[in-house]
Tab-separated table of C-alpha atoms and ligand atoms in Angstrom:
chain	number	residue	atom	x	y	z
A	1095	MET	CA	-42.407	-2.762	-11.944
A	1096	SER	CA	-45.765	-4.363	-11.273
A	1097	SER	CA	-45.890	-8.116	-10.893
A	1098	SER	CA	-48.095	-8.508	-13.948
A	1099	GLU	CA	-45.347	-7.410	-16.349
A	1100	ALA	CA	-42.505	-9.133	-14.488
A	1101	LEU	CA	-40.678	-12.014	-16.127
A	1102	LEU	CA	-39.377	-13.231	-12.768
A	1103	ASP	CA	-41.312	-12.529	-9.626
A	1104	VAL	CA	-39.841	-13.712	-6.338
A	1105	SER	CA	-41.962	-13.259	-3.294
A	1106	ASN	CA	-41.155	-13.756	0.358
A	1107	LEU	CA	-38.421	-16.279	-0.319
A	1108	ASP	CA	-36.772	-17.910	2.685
A	1109	VAL	CA	-33.864	-20.276	2.254
A	1110	THR	CA	-32.430	-22.211	5.174
A	1111	LEU	CA	-29.340	-24.296	4.491
A	1112	HIS	CA	-28.497	-27.423	6.401
A	1113	THR	CA	-25.002	-28.799	6.547
A	1114	GLU	CA	-23.524	-31.413	8.863
A	1115	ARG	CA	-22.195	-28.612	11.033
A	1116	ALA	CA	-24.722	-25.802	10.923
A	1117	THR	CA	-28.096	-24.399	9.966
A	1118	VAL	CA	-27.769	-21.158	8.020
A	1119	ARG	CA	-30.552	-18.657	7.318
A	1120	ALA	CA	-29.243	-17.718	3.881
A	1121	SER	CA	-32.299	-15.738	2.649
A	1122	ARG	CA	-35.007	-14.039	4.670
A	1123	ALA	CA	-38.290	-12.793	3.241
A	1124	VAL	CA	-36.718	-11.772	-0.052
A	1125	THR	CA	-39.050	-10.131	-2.597
A	1126	TYR	CA	-38.068	-8.727	-5.985
A	1127	SER	CA	-39.006	-8.862	-9.617
A	1128	VAL	CA	-37.227	-8.586	-12.936
A	1129	ALA	CA	-38.961	-7.131	-15.988
A	1130	ALA	CA	-38.531	-8.836	-19.369
A	1131	GLY	CA	-35.445	-7.588	-21.176
A	1132	ARG	CA	-34.187	-5.609	-18.173
A	1133	THR	CA	-31.277	-5.998	-15.755
A	1134	LEU	CA	-31.607	-6.334	-12.013
A	1135	ALA	CA	-28.299	-6.188	-10.184
A	1136	ILE	CA	-27.993	-7.915	-6.826
A	1137	VAL	CA	-25.097	-6.514	-4.830
A	1138	GLY	CA	-23.635	-7.095	-1.385
A	1139	GLU	CA	-20.444	-8.302	0.253
A	1140	SER	CA	-19.306	-11.870	-0.020
A	1141	GLY	CA	-21.469	-14.126	2.183
A	1142	SER	CA	-24.560	-11.903	2.000
A	1143	GLY	CA	-26.573	-14.636	0.279
A	1144	LYS	CA	-26.615	-13.562	-3.382
A	1145	THR	CA	-25.637	-16.911	-4.859
A	1146	ILE	CA	-27.820	-19.088	-2.647
A	1147	LEU	CA	-30.845	-16.822	-3.192
A	1148	ASN	CA	-30.608	-17.220	-6.952
A	1149	LEU	CA	-29.412	-20.784	-7.282
A	1150	ALA	CA	-31.129	-22.694	-4.464
A	1151	PRO	CA	-34.601	-22.352	-6.082
A	1152	LEU	CA	-33.093	-23.850	-9.266
A	1153	GLY	CA	-31.976	-26.868	-7.254
A	1154	LEU	CA	-28.316	-25.801	-7.473
A	1155	LEU	CA	-26.776	-26.215	-4.034
A	1156	PRO	CA	-23.188	-26.579	-2.846
A	1157	PRO	CA	-22.132	-30.215	-2.286
A	1158	GLY	CA	-23.193	-31.615	1.081
A	1159	VAL	CA	-25.845	-28.946	1.581
A	1160	THR	CA	-29.621	-29.333	1.655
A	1161	ALA	CA	-32.124	-26.503	1.756
A	1162	ASP	CA	-35.599	-25.689	3.027
A	1163	ILE	CA	-37.170	-23.149	0.716
A	1164	THR	CA	-40.436	-21.309	1.288
A	1165	GLY	CA	-42.049	-18.468	-0.597
A	1166	GLU	CA	-43.183	-18.148	-4.199
A	1167	VAL	CA	-41.476	-17.762	-7.542
A	1168	ARG	CA	-43.350	-16.918	-10.745
A	1169	PHE	CA	-41.603	-17.152	-14.071
A	1170	ASP	CA	-43.179	-15.802	-17.241
A	1171	GLY	CA	-46.553	-15.551	-15.504
A	1172	LYS	CA	-46.532	-19.110	-14.179
A	1173	LEU	CA	-46.143	-20.254	-10.582
A	1174	VAL	CA	-42.966	-22.381	-10.655
A	1175	LEU	CA	-42.199	-22.593	-6.934
A	1176	GLY	CA	-44.503	-22.558	-3.908
A	1177	ASP	CA	-47.937	-23.849	-3.014
A	1178	GLY	CA	-46.827	-27.430	-3.597
A	1179	VAL	CA	-45.354	-26.587	-7.017
A	1180	ASN	CA	-41.634	-27.032	-7.672
A	1181	GLN	CA	-40.857	-26.785	-11.374
A	1182	ILE	CA	-38.327	-24.024	-11.630
A	1183	ALA	CA	-35.393	-26.409	-12.134
A	1184	SER	CA	-36.955	-27.647	-15.366
A	1185	HIS	CA	-36.485	-24.164	-16.883
A	1186	ARG	CA	-32.743	-24.172	-16.274
A	1187	GLY	CA	-30.605	-24.250	-19.399
A	1188	LYS	CA	-33.526	-23.452	-21.678
A	1189	ASP	CA	-35.524	-20.414	-20.466
A	1190	ILE	CA	-33.057	-19.626	-17.696
A	1191	GLY	CA	-29.339	-19.555	-18.499
A	1192	VAL	CA	-26.815	-19.536	-15.675
A	1193	ILE	CA	-23.243	-18.264	-15.539
A	1194	PHE	CA	-21.702	-19.719	-12.391
A	1195	GLN	CA	-19.475	-17.802	-10.028
A	1196	ASP	CA	-16.781	-20.454	-9.854
A	1197	PRO	CA	-14.729	-20.128	-13.054
A	1198	LEU	CA	-13.119	-23.515	-12.508
A	1199	SER	CA	-16.354	-25.449	-12.436
A	1200	ALA	CA	-17.945	-23.590	-15.348
A	1201	LEU	CA	-16.224	-25.552	-18.099
A	1202	ASN	CA	-15.110	-29.158	-18.121
A	1203	PRO	CA	-11.321	-29.030	-18.649
A	1204	ALA	CA	-11.322	-32.453	-20.305
A	1205	ARG	CA	-13.831	-31.660	-23.059
A	1206	ARG	CA	-13.538	-29.576	-26.188
A	1207	ILE	CA	-15.223	-26.184	-26.131
A	1208	GLY	CA	-17.448	-26.958	-29.093
A	1209	SER	CA	-19.015	-30.045	-27.585
A	1210	GLN	CA	-19.754	-28.203	-24.330
A	1211	ILE	CA	-21.770	-25.585	-26.210
A	1212	MET	CA	-23.314	-28.063	-28.646
A	1213	GLU	CA	-24.645	-30.086	-25.743
A	1214	VAL	CA	-26.922	-27.194	-24.728
A	1215	ALA	CA	-28.234	-26.781	-28.274
A	1216	GLU	CA	-28.826	-30.514	-28.708
A	1217	GLN	CA	-30.538	-30.880	-25.366
A	1218	HIS	CA	-32.718	-27.782	-25.324
A	1219	LEU	CA	-33.239	-26.912	-28.986
A	1220	GLY	CA	-33.379	-30.500	-30.248
A	1221	MET	CA	-30.672	-29.797	-32.827
A	1222	THR	CA	-28.741	-32.490	-34.666
A	1223	ALA	CA	-24.983	-32.621	-34.028
A	1224	ARG	CA	-24.291	-30.910	-37.341
A	1225	ALA	CA	-26.750	-28.057	-36.690
A	1226	ALA	CA	-25.517	-27.714	-33.109
A	1227	SER	CA	-21.926	-27.406	-34.311
A	1228	ALA	CA	-22.846	-24.599	-36.705
A	1229	HIS	CA	-24.871	-22.963	-33.907
A	1230	ALA	CA	-21.897	-23.221	-31.519
A	1231	ALA	CA	-19.607	-21.520	-34.053
A	1232	GLU	CA	-22.216	-18.802	-34.545
A	1233	LEU	CA	-22.418	-18.287	-30.771
A	1234	LEU	CA	-18.634	-18.046	-30.409
A	1235	LYS	CA	-18.672	-15.398	-33.106
A	1236	MET	CA	-21.490	-13.587	-31.310
A	1237	VAL	CA	-19.489	-13.446	-28.065
A	1238	GLY	CA	-16.512	-12.009	-29.905
A	1239	ILE	CA	-14.199	-15.005	-30.242
A	1240	PRO	CA	-12.037	-14.742	-33.348
A	1241	ASP	CA	-11.737	-17.737	-35.677
A	1242	PRO	CA	-14.716	-19.496	-34.059
A	1243	VAL	CA	-14.699	-22.682	-36.145
A	1244	ALA	CA	-11.102	-23.466	-35.189
A	1245	ARG	CA	-11.868	-22.731	-31.519
A	1246	LEU	CA	-14.575	-25.370	-31.357
A	1247	SER	CA	-12.008	-28.155	-31.185
A	1248	GLN	CA	-9.846	-26.492	-28.527
A	1249	TYR	CA	-9.805	-27.250	-24.809
A	1250	PRO	CA	-10.550	-24.621	-22.137
A	1251	HIS	CA	-6.876	-24.353	-21.021
A	1252	GLU	CA	-5.915	-23.196	-24.506
A	1253	LEU	CA	-7.860	-19.930	-23.963
A	1254	SER	CA	-7.203	-16.862	-21.824
A	1255	GLY	CA	-9.449	-16.170	-18.812
A	1256	GLY	CA	-11.412	-13.545	-20.715
A	1257	MET	CA	-11.923	-15.844	-23.716
A	1258	ARG	CA	-12.997	-18.691	-21.421
A	1259	GLN	CA	-15.612	-16.440	-19.853
A	1260	ARG	CA	-16.877	-15.630	-23.352
A	1261	VAL	CA	-17.238	-19.371	-23.981
A	1262	VAL	CA	-19.146	-19.743	-20.700
A	1263	ILE	CA	-21.479	-16.946	-21.792
A	1264	ALA	CA	-21.943	-18.572	-25.205
A	1265	ALA	CA	-23.002	-21.828	-23.520
A	1266	ALA	CA	-25.354	-19.995	-21.136
A	1267	ILE	CA	-27.174	-18.212	-23.979
A	1268	ALA	CA	-27.103	-21.120	-26.452
A	1269	ALA	CA	-30.836	-21.764	-26.060
A	1270	GLU	CA	-31.683	-18.028	-26.159
A	1271	PRO	CA	-32.970	-17.911	-22.580
A	1272	LYS	CA	-35.505	-15.313	-21.463
A	1273	LEU	CA	-33.479	-14.852	-18.295
A	1274	LEU	CA	-29.737	-15.012	-17.715
A	1275	ILE	CA	-28.458	-15.311	-14.163
A	1276	ALA	CA	-24.870	-14.064	-14.195
A	1277	ASP	CA	-23.179	-14.757	-10.855
A	1278	GLU	CA	-20.058	-12.579	-10.488
A	1279	PRO	CA	-19.352	-12.903	-14.226
A	1280	THR	CA	-16.312	-10.626	-14.115
A	1281	THR	CA	-14.855	-11.254	-10.667
A	1282	ALA	CA	-12.106	-13.619	-11.798
A	1283	LEU	CA	-11.002	-11.270	-14.593
A	1284	ASP	CA	-8.700	-8.270	-14.707
A	1285	VAL	CA	-10.215	-4.811	-14.917
A	1286	THR	CA	-10.016	-4.185	-18.686
A	1287	VAL	CA	-11.469	-7.598	-19.455
A	1288	GLN	CA	-14.226	-6.975	-16.868
A	1289	ALA	CA	-15.378	-3.955	-18.842
A	1290	GLN	CA	-15.350	-5.955	-22.091
A	1291	ILE	CA	-17.478	-8.723	-20.577
A	1292	ILE	CA	-20.038	-6.247	-19.181
A	1293	SER	CA	-20.240	-4.563	-22.567
A	1294	LEU	CA	-20.692	-7.975	-24.225
A	1295	LEU	CA	-23.560	-8.802	-21.859
A	1296	ARG	CA	-25.255	-5.520	-22.767
A	1297	GLN	CA	-24.910	-6.222	-26.487
A	1298	LEU	CA	-26.275	-9.741	-26.115
A	1299	GLN	CA	-29.151	-8.479	-24.025
A	1300	LYS	CA	-30.169	-6.103	-26.803
A	1301	ARG	CA	-29.795	-8.760	-29.464
A	1302	ILE	CA	-31.617	-11.600	-27.682
A	1303	GLY	CA	-33.922	-9.442	-25.564
A	1304	MET	CA	-33.204	-11.442	-22.425
A	1305	ALA	CA	-33.544	-10.207	-18.846
A	1306	ILE	CA	-30.418	-10.428	-16.687
A	1307	VAL	CA	-29.926	-10.917	-12.973
A	1308	LEU	CA	-26.410	-9.584	-12.512
A	1309	ILE	CA	-24.855	-10.651	-9.228
A	1310	SER	CA	-21.773	-8.838	-7.954
A	1311	HIS	CA	-20.010	-7.928	-4.726
A	1312	ASP	CA	-18.878	-4.759	-6.531
A	1313	ILE	CA	-21.522	-2.068	-6.940
A	1314	GLY	CA	-19.097	-0.255	-9.264
A	1315	VAL	CA	-19.235	-3.124	-11.781
A	1316	VAL	CA	-23.029	-3.134	-12.065
A	1317	ALA	CA	-23.589	0.629	-11.988
A	1318	GLY	CA	-23.404	1.107	-15.755
A	1319	MET	CA	-25.612	-1.807	-16.683
A	1320	ALA	CA	-28.370	-2.217	-14.099
A	1321	ASP	CA	-31.898	-0.891	-14.572
A	1322	ALA	CA	-32.692	-1.788	-10.976
A	1323	ILE	CA	-30.496	-2.641	-7.992
A	1324	ALA	CA	-31.201	-4.787	-4.944
A	1325	VAL	CA	-28.701	-4.513	-2.090
A	1326	MET	CA	-28.381	-7.610	0.093
A	1327	TYR	CA	-27.065	-7.782	3.606
A	1328	ALA	CA	-27.098	-10.877	5.827
A	1329	GLY	CA	-29.600	-12.713	3.633
A	1330	ALA	CA	-32.096	-9.885	3.259
A	1331	ILE	CA	-32.684	-7.087	0.780
A	1332	VAL	CA	-31.929	-3.859	2.658
A	1333	GLU	CA	-32.489	-1.497	-0.255
A	1334	ILE	CA	-34.086	-1.831	-3.670
A	1335	GLY	CA	-35.034	0.574	-6.419
A	1336	SER	CA	-34.145	1.825	-9.862
A	1337	ALA	CA	-30.394	2.138	-10.445
A	1338	ASP	CA	-30.762	5.930	-10.278
A	1339	ASP	CA	-32.599	5.776	-6.961
A	1340	VAL	CA	-30.034	3.506	-5.354
A	1341	LEU	CA	-26.889	5.076	-6.809
A	1342	VAL	CA	-27.907	8.730	-6.578
A	1343	GLN	CA	-29.994	8.638	-3.414
A	1344	PRO	CA	-28.745	5.669	-1.430
A	1345	SER	CA	-30.986	5.412	1.614
A	1346	HIS	CA	-29.497	2.555	3.607
A	1347	PRO	CA	-26.216	3.195	5.449
A	1348	TYR	CA	-24.938	-0.121	4.088
A	1349	THR	CA	-25.524	1.004	0.502
A	1350	ARG	CA	-23.743	4.261	1.277
A	1351	GLY	CA	-20.825	2.237	2.684
A	1352	LEU	CA	-20.645	0.086	-0.448
A	1353	LEU	CA	-20.661	3.178	-2.644
A	1354	ALA	CA	-17.991	4.867	-0.547
A	1355	SER	CA	-15.706	1.882	-0.978
A	1356	VAL	CA	-15.758	2.049	-4.794
A	1357	PRO	CA	-12.488	3.685	-5.877
A	1358	ARG	CA	-13.061	6.759	-8.048
A	1359	LEU	CA	-10.900	8.575	-10.554
A	1360	ASP	CA	-10.312	11.302	-7.993
A	1361	THR	CA	-9.311	8.904	-5.201
A	1362	PRO	CA	-5.630	9.645	-4.465
A	1363	LEU	CA	-3.348	6.626	-4.720
A	1364	GLY	CA	-2.691	5.167	-1.303
A	1365	ALA	CA	-5.698	6.935	0.221
A	1366	PRO	CA	-7.117	5.102	3.251
A	1367	PHE	CA	-9.891	2.622	2.468
A	1368	ARG	CA	-13.135	4.433	3.172
A	1369	GLY	CA	-15.223	1.312	2.962
A	1370	LEU	CA	-17.044	-0.549	5.626
A	1371	PRO	CA	-15.315	-1.437	8.850
A	1372	GLY	CA	-16.106	-4.797	10.440
A	1373	LEU	CA	-17.626	-7.972	9.062
A	1374	PRO	CA	-21.129	-9.214	8.245
A	1375	PRO	CA	-22.810	-11.351	10.945
A	1376	ASP	CA	-22.634	-15.133	11.058
A	1377	LEU	CA	-25.891	-16.362	9.524
A	1378	SER	CA	-25.883	-19.551	11.567
A	1379	ARG	CA	-26.555	-17.448	14.690
A	1380	PRO	CA	-29.942	-15.911	15.455
A	1381	LEU	CA	-30.149	-12.201	14.673
A	1382	LYS	CA	-31.575	-9.734	17.117
A	1383	GLY	CA	-32.556	-6.407	15.611
A	1384	CYS	CA	-30.992	-4.972	12.478
A	1385	ALA	CA	-28.232	-7.188	11.082
A	1386	PHE	CA	-26.184	-4.096	10.173
A	1387	GLU	CA	-26.412	-2.411	13.585
A	1388	GLU	CA	-22.896	-3.330	14.770
A	1389	ARG	CA	-21.279	-1.673	11.771
A	1390	CYS	CA	-23.650	1.237	11.445
A	1391	SER	CA	-22.637	4.800	12.257
A	1392	VAL	CA	-26.218	6.110	12.463
A	1393	ALA	CA	-27.804	3.281	14.514
A	1394	LEU	CA	-30.625	4.199	16.893
A	1395	GLU	CA	-31.597	2.428	20.068
A	1396	ALA	CA	-34.440	0.574	18.326
A	1397	CYS	CA	-31.967	-0.969	15.867
A	1398	GLY	CA	-30.548	-3.300	18.515
A	1399	SER	CA	-33.840	-4.966	19.306
A	1400	ALA	CA	-36.155	-4.783	16.284
A	1401	ARG	CA	-35.589	-5.641	12.651
A	1402	PRO	CA	-36.373	-2.709	10.359
A	1403	PRO	CA	-38.833	-3.678	7.615
A	1404	LEU	CA	-38.326	-2.669	3.983
A	1405	GLN	CA	-40.297	0.566	3.674
A	1406	PRO	CA	-40.947	2.808	0.673
A	1407	VAL	CA	-38.638	5.804	0.281
A	1408	ALA	CA	-40.373	7.081	-2.857
A	1409	GLY	CA	-42.159	5.213	-5.647
A	1410	THR	CA	-40.578	1.767	-6.052
A	1411	HIS	CA	-37.505	2.749	-4.029
A	1412	ALA	CA	-37.474	1.091	-0.593
A	1413	ALA	CA	-35.002	0.702	2.267
A	1414	ALA	CA	-34.950	-1.202	5.560
A	1415	CYS	CA	-33.569	1.345	8.024
A	1416	PHE	CA	-35.095	2.988	11.089
A	1417	ALA	CA	-32.645	5.895	10.955
A	1418	ASN	CA	-33.583	6.665	7.372
A	1419	VAL	CA	-37.297	6.596	8.167
A	1420	ARG	CA	-36.723	9.004	11.033
A	1421	ALA	CA	-34.656	11.335	8.828
A	1422	ALA	CA	-37.371	11.271	6.141
A	1423	LEU	CA	-40.065	12.092	8.693
A	1424	ALA	CA	-38.012	14.966	10.061
A	1425	ALA	CA	-37.573	16.343	6.549
A	1426	THR	CA	-41.326	16.444	5.915
A	1427	ARG	CA	-42.060	18.311	9.150
B	1809	LIG	N1	-21.262	-24.791	1.038
B	1809	LIG	C1	-21.779	-24.105	2.059
B	1809	LIG	N2	-21.869	-24.643	3.286
B	1809	LIG	C2	-22.369	-23.950	4.317
B	1809	LIG	N3	-22.823	-22.697	4.236
B	1809	LIG	C3	-22.754	-22.108	3.054
B	1809	LIG	C4	-22.250	-22.773	1.890
B	1809	LIG	N4	-22.322	-21.910	0.851
B	1809	LIG	C5	-22.852	-20.765	1.339
B	1809	LIG	N5	-23.124	-20.888	2.657
B	1809	LIG	C6	-23.661	-19.846	3.542
B	1809	LIG	O1	-24.764	-19.222	2.927
B	1809	LIG	C7	-24.685	-17.821	3.088
B	1809	LIG	C8	-24.841	-17.161	1.757
B	1809	LIG	O2	-23.776	-17.506	0.922
B	1809	LIG	P1	-23.698	-17.072	-0.591
B	1809	LIG	O3	-25.046	-17.107	-1.197
B	1809	LIG	O4	-22.639	-17.898	-1.226
B	1809	LIG	O5	-23.209	-15.548	-0.473
B	1809	LIG	P2	-22.688	-14.576	-1.633
B	1809	LIG	O6	-23.012	-15.207	-2.948
B	1809	LIG	O7	-23.398	-13.298	-1.403
B	1809	LIG	O8	-21.215	-14.442	-1.408
B	1809	LIG	C9	-23.356	-17.520	3.755
B	1809	LIG	O9	-23.584	-17.134	5.067
B	1809	LIG	C10	-22.587	-18.794	3.724
B	1809	LIG	O10	-21.928	-18.990	4.948
B	1810	LIG	MG1	-21.745	-15.714	-4.458
């Protein structure tokens, strides 16, 4: 993926959050790109910085939090953040649709479903109320909601969790965005509904041709849909590559840990959890060396004092791990 063909190009992004209590380095030197019409999955445990990385540049911060952001973001060939420019927020809703992680805040419980979708069409497509209402019904049909016209006048609590998430998706794609940021779009749903929502996103992607940034703590959820995968740990990308590269030849011990913790068909019931022991580091404390060192079973001495840079494994596949670099060198000798 060269930058010239990328729809979204994020380069060297640093995000530092300030709250009353703490200063948190939420993203460090993060670089990635998303090609038009393709899906980049961003995976990592809760607290690794996935949400802040994607939403802070759009001006979407948790209440009571401010952020210092440095680095550059290009969208559709245009510099939208960096070098004194800060215009990315103006693309939100129109060129960039967002599905928020928090299912409770996604829809206003006091307003009818139809008006919440119509609002997007009126605001970003300049539609009249009548046209927006027809568009909203069309969207509900597109996301697989039966009897869409009748649903327009219902309230969110009248729908199941899965149907509500379909409404949220309908609102996010109402202006046919070029990019959809889907933050944990299936996390609040049960497993069968999760699969339906992922399949819906794939269908919509084909139909609208939009690129998707699919954020999930569960690498198993994104495996079937991602073209590329970026693995985040402690605010940094520790491995990135095509989905095949990352899933078939995981090069960072953290990625291997995430993959080992995905239950498989052949996992016996009641088998011990093979996932990752320990917890991610506190991002309000300074980090010395590799952030994963404490939990890593292959750590070298260097890992405690120096931070491994993201280095190419092969082609566009890269990982930030001293042990992996050493193993690769040994293999070529
Ligand atoms: N409202 C908040 N106040 C203070 N720190 C926060 C807040 N939200 C997130 N953070 C910090 O930012 C870091 C990244 O969080 P986040 O992007 O939400 O992670 P993820 O989406 O991967 O679960 C975490 O270390 C978290 O502690
Ligand atoms: Mg999150």
